[in-house]
XYZ file of N, CA and C in Angstrom:
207
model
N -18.627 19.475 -2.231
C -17.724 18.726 -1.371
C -17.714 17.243 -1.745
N -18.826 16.803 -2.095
C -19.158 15.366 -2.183
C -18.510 15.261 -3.690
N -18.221 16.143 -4.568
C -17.634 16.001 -5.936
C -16.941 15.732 -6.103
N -15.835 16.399 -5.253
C -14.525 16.862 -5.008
C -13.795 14.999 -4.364
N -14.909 14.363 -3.466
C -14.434 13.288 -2.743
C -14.449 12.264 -3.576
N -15.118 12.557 -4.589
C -15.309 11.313 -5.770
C -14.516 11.675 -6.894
N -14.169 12.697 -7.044
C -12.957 12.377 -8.129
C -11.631 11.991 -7.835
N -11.485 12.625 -6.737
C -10.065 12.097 -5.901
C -10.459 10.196 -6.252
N -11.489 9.848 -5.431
C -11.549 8.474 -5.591
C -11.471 7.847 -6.766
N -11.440 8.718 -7.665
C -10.943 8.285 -9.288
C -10.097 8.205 -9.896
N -9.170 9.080 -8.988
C -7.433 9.408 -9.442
C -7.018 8.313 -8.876
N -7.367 7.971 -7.533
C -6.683 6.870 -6.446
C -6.970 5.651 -7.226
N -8.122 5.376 -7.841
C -8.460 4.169 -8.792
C -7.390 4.167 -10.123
N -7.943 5.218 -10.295
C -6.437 5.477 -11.746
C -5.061 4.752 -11.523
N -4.855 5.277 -10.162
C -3.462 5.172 -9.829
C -2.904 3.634 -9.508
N -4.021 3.750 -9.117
C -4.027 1.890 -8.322
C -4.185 0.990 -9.749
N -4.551 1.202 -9.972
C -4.761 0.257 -11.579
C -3.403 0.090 -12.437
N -3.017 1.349 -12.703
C -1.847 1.670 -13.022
C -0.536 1.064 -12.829
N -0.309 1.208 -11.245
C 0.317 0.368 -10.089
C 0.090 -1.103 -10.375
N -1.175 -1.620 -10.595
C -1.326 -3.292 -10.604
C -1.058 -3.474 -12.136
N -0.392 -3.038 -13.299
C -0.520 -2.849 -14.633
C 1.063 -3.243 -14.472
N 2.086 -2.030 -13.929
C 2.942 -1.975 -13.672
C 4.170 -3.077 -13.288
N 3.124 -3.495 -12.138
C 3.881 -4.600 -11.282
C 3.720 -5.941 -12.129
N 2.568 -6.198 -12.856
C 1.810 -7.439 -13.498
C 3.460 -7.205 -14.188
N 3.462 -6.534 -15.232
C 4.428 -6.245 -15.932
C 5.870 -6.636 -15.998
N 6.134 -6.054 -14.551
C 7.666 -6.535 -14.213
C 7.721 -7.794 -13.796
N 6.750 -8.363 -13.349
C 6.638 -9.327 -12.701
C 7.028 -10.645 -14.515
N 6.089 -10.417 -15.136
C 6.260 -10.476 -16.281
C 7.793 -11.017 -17.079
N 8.500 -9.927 -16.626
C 9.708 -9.393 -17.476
C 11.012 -9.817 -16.759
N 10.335 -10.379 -15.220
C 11.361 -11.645 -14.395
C 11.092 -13.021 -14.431
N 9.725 -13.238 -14.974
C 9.432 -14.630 -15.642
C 10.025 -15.140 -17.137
N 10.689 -13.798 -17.781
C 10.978 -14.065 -19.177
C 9.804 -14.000 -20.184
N 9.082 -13.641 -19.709
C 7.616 -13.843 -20.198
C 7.320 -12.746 -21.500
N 8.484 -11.120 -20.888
C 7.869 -10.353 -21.418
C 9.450 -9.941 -21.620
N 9.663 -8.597 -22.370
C 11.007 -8.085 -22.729
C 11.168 -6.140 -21.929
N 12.206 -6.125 -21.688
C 11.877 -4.622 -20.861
C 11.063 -3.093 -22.104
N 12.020 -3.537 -23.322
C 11.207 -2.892 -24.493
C 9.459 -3.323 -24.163
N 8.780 -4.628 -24.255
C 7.848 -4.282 -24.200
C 7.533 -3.824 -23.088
N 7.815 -3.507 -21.691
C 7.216 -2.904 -20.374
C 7.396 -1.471 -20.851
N 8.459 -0.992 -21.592
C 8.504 0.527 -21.846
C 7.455 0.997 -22.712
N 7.276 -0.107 -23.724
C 6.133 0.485 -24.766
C 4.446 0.391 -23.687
N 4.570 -0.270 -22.837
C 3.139 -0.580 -22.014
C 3.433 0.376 -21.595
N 4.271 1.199 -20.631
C 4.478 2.492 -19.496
C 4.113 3.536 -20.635
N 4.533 3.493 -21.797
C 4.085 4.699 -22.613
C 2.536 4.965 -22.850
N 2.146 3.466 -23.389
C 0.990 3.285 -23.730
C -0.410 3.861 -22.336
N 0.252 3.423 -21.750
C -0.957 3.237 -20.253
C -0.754 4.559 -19.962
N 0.687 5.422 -19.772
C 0.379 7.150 -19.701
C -0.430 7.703 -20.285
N -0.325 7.331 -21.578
C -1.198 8.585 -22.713
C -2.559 8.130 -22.441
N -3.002 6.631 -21.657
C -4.606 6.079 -21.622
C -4.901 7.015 -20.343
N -3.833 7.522 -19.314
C -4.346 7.635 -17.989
C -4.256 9.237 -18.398
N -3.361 9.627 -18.516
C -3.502 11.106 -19.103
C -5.052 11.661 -19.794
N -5.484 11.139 -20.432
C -6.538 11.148 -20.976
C -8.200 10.920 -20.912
N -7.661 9.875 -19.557
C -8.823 9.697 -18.573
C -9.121 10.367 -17.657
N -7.494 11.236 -17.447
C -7.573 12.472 -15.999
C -8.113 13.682 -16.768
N -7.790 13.525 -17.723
C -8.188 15.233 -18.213
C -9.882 15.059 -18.645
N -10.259 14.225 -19.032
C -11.577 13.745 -18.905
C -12.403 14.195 -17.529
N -11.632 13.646 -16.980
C -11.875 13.160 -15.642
C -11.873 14.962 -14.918
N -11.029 15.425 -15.034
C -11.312 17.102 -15.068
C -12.503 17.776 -15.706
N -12.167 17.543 -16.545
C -13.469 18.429 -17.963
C -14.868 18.171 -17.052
N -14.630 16.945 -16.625
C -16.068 16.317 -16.292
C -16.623 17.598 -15.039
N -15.238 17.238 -13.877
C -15.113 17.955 -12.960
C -16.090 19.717 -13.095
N -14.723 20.123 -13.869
C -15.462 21.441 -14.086
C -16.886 21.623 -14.712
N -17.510 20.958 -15.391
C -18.567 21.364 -16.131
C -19.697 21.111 -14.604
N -19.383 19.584 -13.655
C -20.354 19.606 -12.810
C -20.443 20.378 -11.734
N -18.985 21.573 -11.508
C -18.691 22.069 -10.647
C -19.600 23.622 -11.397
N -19.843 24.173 -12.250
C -20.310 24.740 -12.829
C -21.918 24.691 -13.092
N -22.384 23.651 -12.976
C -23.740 23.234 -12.797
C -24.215 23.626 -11.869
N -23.545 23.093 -10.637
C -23.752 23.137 -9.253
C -23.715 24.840 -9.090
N -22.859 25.592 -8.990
C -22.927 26.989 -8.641
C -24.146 27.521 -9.136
């Protein structure tokens, strides 16, 4: 149960990070600062980082969920 409450709290971190990545971004790209090409290449970039951290972030899951039994 207690596993289960801490990975969620990892997705919600994921997500939230993501979210503050996002916004930095646009925020960015209304200062002139940045170009919408580069916010698209960051939205690509930061998927395939978060994708990769969730499935991690699974693998991990199952192997400790597997321990535990």
């Amino acid at each position: 149960k207690l596993l289960g409450t801490k990975v969620e709290d990892c997705r919600v971190a994921m997500r939230n990070a993501r979210h503050e990545v996002l916004g930095e971004a646009k925020r960015m790209v209304q200062a002139k600062e940045a170009t919408q090409d580069d916010v698209k290449s960051l939205e690509q970039d930061l998927s395939k980082l978060l994708d990769k951290y969730q499935a991690k972030l699974e693998e991990l899951e199952t192997a400790k969920t597997k321990e535990l039994m």
